[in-house]
Short mmCIF file of C-alpha atoms in Angstrom, two decimals:
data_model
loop_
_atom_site.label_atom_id
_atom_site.label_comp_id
_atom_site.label_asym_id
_atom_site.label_seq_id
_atom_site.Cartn_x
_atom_site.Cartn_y
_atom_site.Cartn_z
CA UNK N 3 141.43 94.16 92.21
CA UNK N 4 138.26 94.13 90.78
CA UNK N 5 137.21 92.48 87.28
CA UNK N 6 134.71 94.26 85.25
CA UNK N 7 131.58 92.34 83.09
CA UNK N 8 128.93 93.37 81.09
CA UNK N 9 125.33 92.13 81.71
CA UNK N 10 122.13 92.17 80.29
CA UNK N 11 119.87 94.40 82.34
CA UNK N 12 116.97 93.94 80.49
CA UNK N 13 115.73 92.54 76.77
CA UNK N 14 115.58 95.23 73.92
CA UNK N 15 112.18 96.38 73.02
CA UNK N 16 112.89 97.31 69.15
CA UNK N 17 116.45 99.48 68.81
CA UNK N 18 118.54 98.30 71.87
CA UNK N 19 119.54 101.03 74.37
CA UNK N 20 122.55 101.27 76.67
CA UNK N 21 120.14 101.16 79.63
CA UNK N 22 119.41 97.47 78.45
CA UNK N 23 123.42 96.36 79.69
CA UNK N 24 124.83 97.05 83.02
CA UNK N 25 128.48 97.60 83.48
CA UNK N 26 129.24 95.30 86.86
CA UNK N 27 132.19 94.39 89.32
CA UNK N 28 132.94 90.97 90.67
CA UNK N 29 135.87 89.38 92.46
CA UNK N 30 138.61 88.20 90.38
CA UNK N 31 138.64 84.78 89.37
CA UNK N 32 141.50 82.58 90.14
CA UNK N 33 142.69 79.72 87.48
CA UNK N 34 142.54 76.14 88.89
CA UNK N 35 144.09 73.07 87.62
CA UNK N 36 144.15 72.55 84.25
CA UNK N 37 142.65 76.13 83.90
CA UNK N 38 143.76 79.60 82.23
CA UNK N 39 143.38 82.58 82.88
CA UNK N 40 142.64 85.12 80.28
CA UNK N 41 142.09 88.48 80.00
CA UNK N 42 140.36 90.27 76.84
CA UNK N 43 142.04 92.10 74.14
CA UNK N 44 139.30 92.21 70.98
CA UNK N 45 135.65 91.90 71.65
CA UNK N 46 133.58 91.22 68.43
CA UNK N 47 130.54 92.37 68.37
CA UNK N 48 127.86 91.21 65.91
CA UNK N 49 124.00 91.71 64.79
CA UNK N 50 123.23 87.97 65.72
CA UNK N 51 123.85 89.13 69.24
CA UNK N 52 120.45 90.70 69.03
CA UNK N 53 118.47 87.40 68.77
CA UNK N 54 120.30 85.92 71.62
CA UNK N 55 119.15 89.11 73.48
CA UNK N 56 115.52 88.21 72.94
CA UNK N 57 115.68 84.76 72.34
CA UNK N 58 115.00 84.01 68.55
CA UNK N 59 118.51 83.05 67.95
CA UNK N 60 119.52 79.58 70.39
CA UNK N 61 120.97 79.55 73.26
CA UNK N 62 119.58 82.74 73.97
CA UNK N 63 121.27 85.54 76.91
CA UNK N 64 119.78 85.18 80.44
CA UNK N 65 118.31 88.44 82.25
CA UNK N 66 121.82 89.67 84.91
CA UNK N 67 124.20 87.33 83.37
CA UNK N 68 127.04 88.29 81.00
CA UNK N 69 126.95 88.77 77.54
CA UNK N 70 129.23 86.89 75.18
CA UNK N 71 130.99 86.51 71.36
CA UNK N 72 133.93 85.62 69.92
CA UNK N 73 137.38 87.65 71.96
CA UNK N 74 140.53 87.57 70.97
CA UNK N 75 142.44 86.93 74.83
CA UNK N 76 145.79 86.65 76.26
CA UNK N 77 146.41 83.85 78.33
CA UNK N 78 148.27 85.79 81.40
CA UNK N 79 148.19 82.98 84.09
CA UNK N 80 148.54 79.22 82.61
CA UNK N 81 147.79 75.62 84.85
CA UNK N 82 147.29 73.73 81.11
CA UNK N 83 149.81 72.47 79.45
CA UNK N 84 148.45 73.39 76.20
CA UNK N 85 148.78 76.99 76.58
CA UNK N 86 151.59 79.04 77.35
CA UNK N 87 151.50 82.28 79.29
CA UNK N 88 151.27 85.52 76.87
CA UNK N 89 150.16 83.21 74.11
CA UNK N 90 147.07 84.51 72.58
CA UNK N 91 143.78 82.59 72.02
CA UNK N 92 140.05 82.87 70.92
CA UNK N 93 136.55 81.38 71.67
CA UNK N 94 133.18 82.51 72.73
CA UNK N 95 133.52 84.29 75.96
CA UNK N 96 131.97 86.54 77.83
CA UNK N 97 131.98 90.31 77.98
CA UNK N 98 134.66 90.59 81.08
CA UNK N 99 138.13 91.96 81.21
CA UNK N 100 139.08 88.56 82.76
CA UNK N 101 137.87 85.07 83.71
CA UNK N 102 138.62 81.36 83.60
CA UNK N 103 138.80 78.56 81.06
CA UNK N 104 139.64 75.08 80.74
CA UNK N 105 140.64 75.51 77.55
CA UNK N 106 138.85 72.95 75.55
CA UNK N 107 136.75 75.36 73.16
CA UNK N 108 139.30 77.99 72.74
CA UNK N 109 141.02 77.97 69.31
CA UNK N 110 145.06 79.38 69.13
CA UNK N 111 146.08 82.57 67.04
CA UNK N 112 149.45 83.26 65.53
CA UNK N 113 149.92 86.37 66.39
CA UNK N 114 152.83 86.99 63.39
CA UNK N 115 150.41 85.94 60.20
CA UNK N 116 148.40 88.66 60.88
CA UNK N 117 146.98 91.40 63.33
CA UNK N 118 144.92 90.13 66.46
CA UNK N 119 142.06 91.96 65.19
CA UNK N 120 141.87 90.30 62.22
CA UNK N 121 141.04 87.11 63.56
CA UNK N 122 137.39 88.21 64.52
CA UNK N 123 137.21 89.37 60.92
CA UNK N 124 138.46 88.24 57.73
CA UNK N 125 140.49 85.34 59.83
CA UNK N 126 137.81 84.73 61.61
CA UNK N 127 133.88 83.94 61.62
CA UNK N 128 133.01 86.76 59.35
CA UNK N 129 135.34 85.61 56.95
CA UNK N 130 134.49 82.25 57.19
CA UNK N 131 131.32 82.89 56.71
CA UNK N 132 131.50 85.08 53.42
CA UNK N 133 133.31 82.19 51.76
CA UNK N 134 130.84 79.03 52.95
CA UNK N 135 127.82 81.04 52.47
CA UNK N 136 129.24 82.58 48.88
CA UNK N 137 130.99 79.48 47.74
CA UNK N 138 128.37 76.57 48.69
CA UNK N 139 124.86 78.16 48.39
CA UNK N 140 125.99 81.20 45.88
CA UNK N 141 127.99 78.50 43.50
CA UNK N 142 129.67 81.98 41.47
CA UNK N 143 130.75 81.61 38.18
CA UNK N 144 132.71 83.37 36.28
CA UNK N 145 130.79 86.22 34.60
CA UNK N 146 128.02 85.70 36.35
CA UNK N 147 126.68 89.15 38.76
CA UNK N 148 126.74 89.24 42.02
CA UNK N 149 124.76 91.44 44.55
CA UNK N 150 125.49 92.14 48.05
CA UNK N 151 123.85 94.15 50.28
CA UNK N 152 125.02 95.25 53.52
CA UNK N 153 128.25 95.20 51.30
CA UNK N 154 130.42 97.67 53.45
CA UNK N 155 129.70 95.43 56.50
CA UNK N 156 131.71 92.79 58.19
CA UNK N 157 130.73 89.49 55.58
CA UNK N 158 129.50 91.64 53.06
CA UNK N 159 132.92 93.41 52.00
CA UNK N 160 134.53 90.37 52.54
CA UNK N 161 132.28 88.40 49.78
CA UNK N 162 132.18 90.71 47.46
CA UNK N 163 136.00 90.60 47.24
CA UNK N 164 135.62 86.64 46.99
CA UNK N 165 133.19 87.12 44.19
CA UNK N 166 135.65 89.34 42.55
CA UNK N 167 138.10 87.01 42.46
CA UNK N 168 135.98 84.31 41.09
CA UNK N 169 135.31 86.81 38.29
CA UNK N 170 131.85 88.04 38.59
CA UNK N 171 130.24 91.26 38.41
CA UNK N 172 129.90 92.65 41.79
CA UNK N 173 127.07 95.01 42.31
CA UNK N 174 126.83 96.18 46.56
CA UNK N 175 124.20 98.15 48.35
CA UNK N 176 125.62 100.31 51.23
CA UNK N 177 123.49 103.03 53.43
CA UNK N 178 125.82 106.45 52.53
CA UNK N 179 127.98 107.77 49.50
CA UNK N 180 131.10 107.62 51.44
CA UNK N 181 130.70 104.04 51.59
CA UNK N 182 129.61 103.90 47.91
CA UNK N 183 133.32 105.03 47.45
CA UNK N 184 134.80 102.25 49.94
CA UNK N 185 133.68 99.36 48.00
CA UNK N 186 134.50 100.65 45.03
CA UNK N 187 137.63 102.27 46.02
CA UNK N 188 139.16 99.36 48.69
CA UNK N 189 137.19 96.31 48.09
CA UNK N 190 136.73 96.76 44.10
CA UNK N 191 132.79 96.59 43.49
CA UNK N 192 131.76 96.99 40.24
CA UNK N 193 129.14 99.12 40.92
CA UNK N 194 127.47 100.07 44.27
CA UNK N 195 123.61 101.62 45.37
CA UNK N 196 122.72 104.18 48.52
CA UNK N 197 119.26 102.68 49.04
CA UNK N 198 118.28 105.47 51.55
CA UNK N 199 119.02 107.80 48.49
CA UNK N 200 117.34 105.44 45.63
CA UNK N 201 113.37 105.88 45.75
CA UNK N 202 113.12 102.61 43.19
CA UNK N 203 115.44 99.94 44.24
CA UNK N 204 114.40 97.56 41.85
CA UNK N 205 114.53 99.80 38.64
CA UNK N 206 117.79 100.93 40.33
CA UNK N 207 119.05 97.18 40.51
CA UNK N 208 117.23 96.59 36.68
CA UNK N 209 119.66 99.31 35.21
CA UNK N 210 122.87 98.64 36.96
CA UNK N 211 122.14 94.64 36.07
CA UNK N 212 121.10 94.86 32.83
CA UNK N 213 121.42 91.06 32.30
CA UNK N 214 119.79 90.44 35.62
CA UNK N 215 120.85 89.18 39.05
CA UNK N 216 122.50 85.59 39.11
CA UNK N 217 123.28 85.42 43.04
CA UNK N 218 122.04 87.75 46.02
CA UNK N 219 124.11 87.65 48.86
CA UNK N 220 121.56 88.64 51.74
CA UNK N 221 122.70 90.70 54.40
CA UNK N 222 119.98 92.82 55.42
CA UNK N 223 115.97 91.06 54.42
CA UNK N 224 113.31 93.63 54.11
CA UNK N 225 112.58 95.67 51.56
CA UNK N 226 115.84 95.83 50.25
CA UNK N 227 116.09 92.21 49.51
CA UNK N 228 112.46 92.81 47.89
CA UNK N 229 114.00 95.02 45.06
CA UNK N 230 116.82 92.43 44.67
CA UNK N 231 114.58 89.33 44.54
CA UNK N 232 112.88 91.17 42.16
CA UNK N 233 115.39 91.00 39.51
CA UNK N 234 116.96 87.20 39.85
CA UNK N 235 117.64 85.25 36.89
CA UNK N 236 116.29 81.98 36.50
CA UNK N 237 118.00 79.36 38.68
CA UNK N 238 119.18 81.91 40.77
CA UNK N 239 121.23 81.13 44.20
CA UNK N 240 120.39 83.36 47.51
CA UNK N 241 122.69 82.68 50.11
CA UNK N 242 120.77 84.49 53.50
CA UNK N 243 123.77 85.25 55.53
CA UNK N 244 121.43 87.90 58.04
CA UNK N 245 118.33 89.64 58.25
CA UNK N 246 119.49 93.01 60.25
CA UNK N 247 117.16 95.22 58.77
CA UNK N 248 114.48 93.13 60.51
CA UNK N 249 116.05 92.45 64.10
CA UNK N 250 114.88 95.14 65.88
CA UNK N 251 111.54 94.50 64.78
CA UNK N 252 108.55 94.95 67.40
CA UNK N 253 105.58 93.71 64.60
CA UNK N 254 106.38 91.23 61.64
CA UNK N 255 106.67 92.55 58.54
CA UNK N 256 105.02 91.92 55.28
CA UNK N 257 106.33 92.27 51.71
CA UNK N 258 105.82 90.31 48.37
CA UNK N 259 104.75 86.69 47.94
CA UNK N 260 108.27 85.84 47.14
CA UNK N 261 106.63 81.80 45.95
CA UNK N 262 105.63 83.04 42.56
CA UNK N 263 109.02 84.37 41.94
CA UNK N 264 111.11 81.13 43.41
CA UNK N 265 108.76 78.56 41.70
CA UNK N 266 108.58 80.43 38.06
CA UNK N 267 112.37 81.31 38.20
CA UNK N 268 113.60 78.07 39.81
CA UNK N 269 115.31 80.08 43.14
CA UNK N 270 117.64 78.32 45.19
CA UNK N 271 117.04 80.20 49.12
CA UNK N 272 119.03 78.84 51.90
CA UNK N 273 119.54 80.09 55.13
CA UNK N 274 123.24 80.20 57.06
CA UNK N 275 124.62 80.04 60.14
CA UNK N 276 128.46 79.31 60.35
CA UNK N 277 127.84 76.97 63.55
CA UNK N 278 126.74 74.32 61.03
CA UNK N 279 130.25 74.43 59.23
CA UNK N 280 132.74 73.96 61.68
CA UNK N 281 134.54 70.63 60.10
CA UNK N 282 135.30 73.08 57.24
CA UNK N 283 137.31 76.12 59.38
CA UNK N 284 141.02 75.87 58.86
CA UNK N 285 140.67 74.73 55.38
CA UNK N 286 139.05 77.96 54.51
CA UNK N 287 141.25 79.83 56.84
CA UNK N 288 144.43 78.62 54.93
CA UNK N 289 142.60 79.94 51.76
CA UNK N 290 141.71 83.42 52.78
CA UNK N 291 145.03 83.57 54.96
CA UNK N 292 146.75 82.97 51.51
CA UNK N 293 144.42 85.40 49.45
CA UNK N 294 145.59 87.93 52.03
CA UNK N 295 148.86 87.33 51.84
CA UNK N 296 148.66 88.04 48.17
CA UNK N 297 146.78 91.17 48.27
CA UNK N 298 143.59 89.80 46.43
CA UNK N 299 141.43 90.36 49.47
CA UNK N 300 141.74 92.96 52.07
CA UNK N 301 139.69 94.19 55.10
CA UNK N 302 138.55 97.03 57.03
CA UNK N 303 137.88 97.79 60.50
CA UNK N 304 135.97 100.13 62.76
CA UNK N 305 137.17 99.47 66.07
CA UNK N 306 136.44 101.13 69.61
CA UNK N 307 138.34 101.38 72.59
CA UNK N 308 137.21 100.64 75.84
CA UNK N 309 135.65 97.68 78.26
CA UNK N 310 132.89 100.49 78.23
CA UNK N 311 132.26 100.85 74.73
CA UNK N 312 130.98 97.29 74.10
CA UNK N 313 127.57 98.14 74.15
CA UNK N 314 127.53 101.56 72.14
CA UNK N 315 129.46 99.50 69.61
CA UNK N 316 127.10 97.15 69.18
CA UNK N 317 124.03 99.38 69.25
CA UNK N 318 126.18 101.05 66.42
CA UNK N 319 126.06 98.06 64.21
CA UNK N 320 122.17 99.06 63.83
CA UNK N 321 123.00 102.80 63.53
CA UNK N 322 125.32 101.81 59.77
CA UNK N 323 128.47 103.35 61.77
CA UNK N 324 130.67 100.26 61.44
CA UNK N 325 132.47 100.13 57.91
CA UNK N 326 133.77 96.45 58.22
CA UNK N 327 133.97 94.66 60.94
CA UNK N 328 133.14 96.45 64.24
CA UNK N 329 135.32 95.44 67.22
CA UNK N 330 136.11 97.27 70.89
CA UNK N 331 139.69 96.58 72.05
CA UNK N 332 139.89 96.44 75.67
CA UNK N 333 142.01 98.91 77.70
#
């Protein structure tokens, strides 16, 4: 038998292409002492991915050797006493259908609090993620306003609902009408924006925050986050969760002296990477488990099927045709 992985052929030059990944075979590995054997069941895939690919983003994917993320696996042969055979786990692995581990970075899921799937999203980093970024650089308040863009993504639906709950006004930007009607609809934006169908963002953003922008959840960069910017309130918090609108870029671009604006309206920016909050995890796991339970957040996923599809999903996260988290379940 014959065990599938998924390599990087060669790095991306602007939009990544499926001739960048190569689909491979290798022998099947065998679990030693104190190993497991796993085989995949959810792959997440994820923009950061694309900085690993061409090595902005630390510790960056080598040329012919397998890609990796976060998988949900199934433990299917166990020599650890720590894991027991059909128990399910995740970690950062990489894109195979099986392979080994020793299983001292791989985290254990319960299965009956909530779908596998979920644990790559709103269990999982991306949730984790909404809620640090939100809660400790956003600081919401109560009737303050909230935007998000990318807000029909993975992180972004997620913190809008958190904002929601806090009991702001949540304002998201989203790339089509139909998801204009899933925020509002499933994950209860106030108001929402199609920025590839609004020729003044920041007039757009003026009118639909008439009392300006306390806290700008940053998906996306570019000129999006321009038009945003634009309209903060004094003191105002920007969490900047990603930058996807820039990741594919082949020149740097330029856009407004954003200084002026941060010095004269006393702007709190902070970047954020989740890495940097681990100590915090299962504390804010508990809470969003909880706010699940109770129906005050929920979550949506666009999920492929197929080893194969791993790299068309991913390349799809650039395209806008994830709503949620995007995720390939492995045959």
């Amino acid at each position: 038998m014959k065990n599938r992985k998924i390599t990087l052929k060669k790095r991306p030059v602007g939009m990544p292409l499926l001739s960048d990944f190569n689909i491979e075979e290798e022998l099947m590995p065998v679990s030693g002492e104190g190993e497991v054997l796993l085989k995949s069941a959810y792959v997440s895939v994820d923009p950061y991915l694309r900085g690993k690919m061409n090595g902005t983003h630390p510790p960056i994917f080598e040329l012919n050797e397998p890609v990796s993320s976060k998988i949900i696996a199934e433990v299917v042969e166990s020599n650890n006493d720590n894991f027991k055979k059909g128990a399910y786990v995740s970690g950062y692995l990489n894109w195979k259908d099986y392979q080994v581990s020793d299983g001292k970075a791989l985290q254990k899921i319960d299965s009956n609090t909530a779908p596998l799937s979920a644990y790559l999203g709103v269990l999982g980093i991306t949730g984790l993620s909404a809620y640090i970024a939100l809660m400790d650089i956003g600081k919401p308040g109560k009737g303050e306003t909230l935007v998000v863009s990318g807000a029909a993504g993975a992180v972004g639906s997620i913190a809008g609902q958190i904002g929601k709950i806090i009991g702001c006004k949540v304002v998201g930007i989203v790339g089509t009408d139909e998801k204009i009607d899933l925020i509002k609809t499933k994950f209860g934006y106030d108001e929402a924006i199609n920025y590839k169908t609004t020729p003044d963002l920041k007039a757009a953003i003026a009118q639909l925050c008439s009392e300006g922008v306390d806290i700008y959840f940053d998906n996306v960069g570019g000129s999006i986050s321009d038009g945003v910017i634009a309209n903060m309130n004094n003191y105002g918090r920007i969490p900047v969760c990603g930058t996807i609108s820039n990741y594919n870029d082949i020149k740097a671009q330029t856009g407004p002296s954003l200084l002026p604006i941060v010095v004269y309206k006393f702007l709190t920016i902070q970047g954020f990477l989740i890495g940097d909050h681990a100590v915090r995890f299962p504390g804010v796991i508990a809470q969003l488990s909880a706010w699940l339970k109770e129906g005050k957040i929920t979550y949506s996923e666009t999920i492929l099927e197929g080893f194969d599809k791993l790299p068309e999903a991913f390349i799809g996260l650039f395209e806008g045709r994830n709503e949620g988290k995007m995720i390939v379940k492995i045959d």
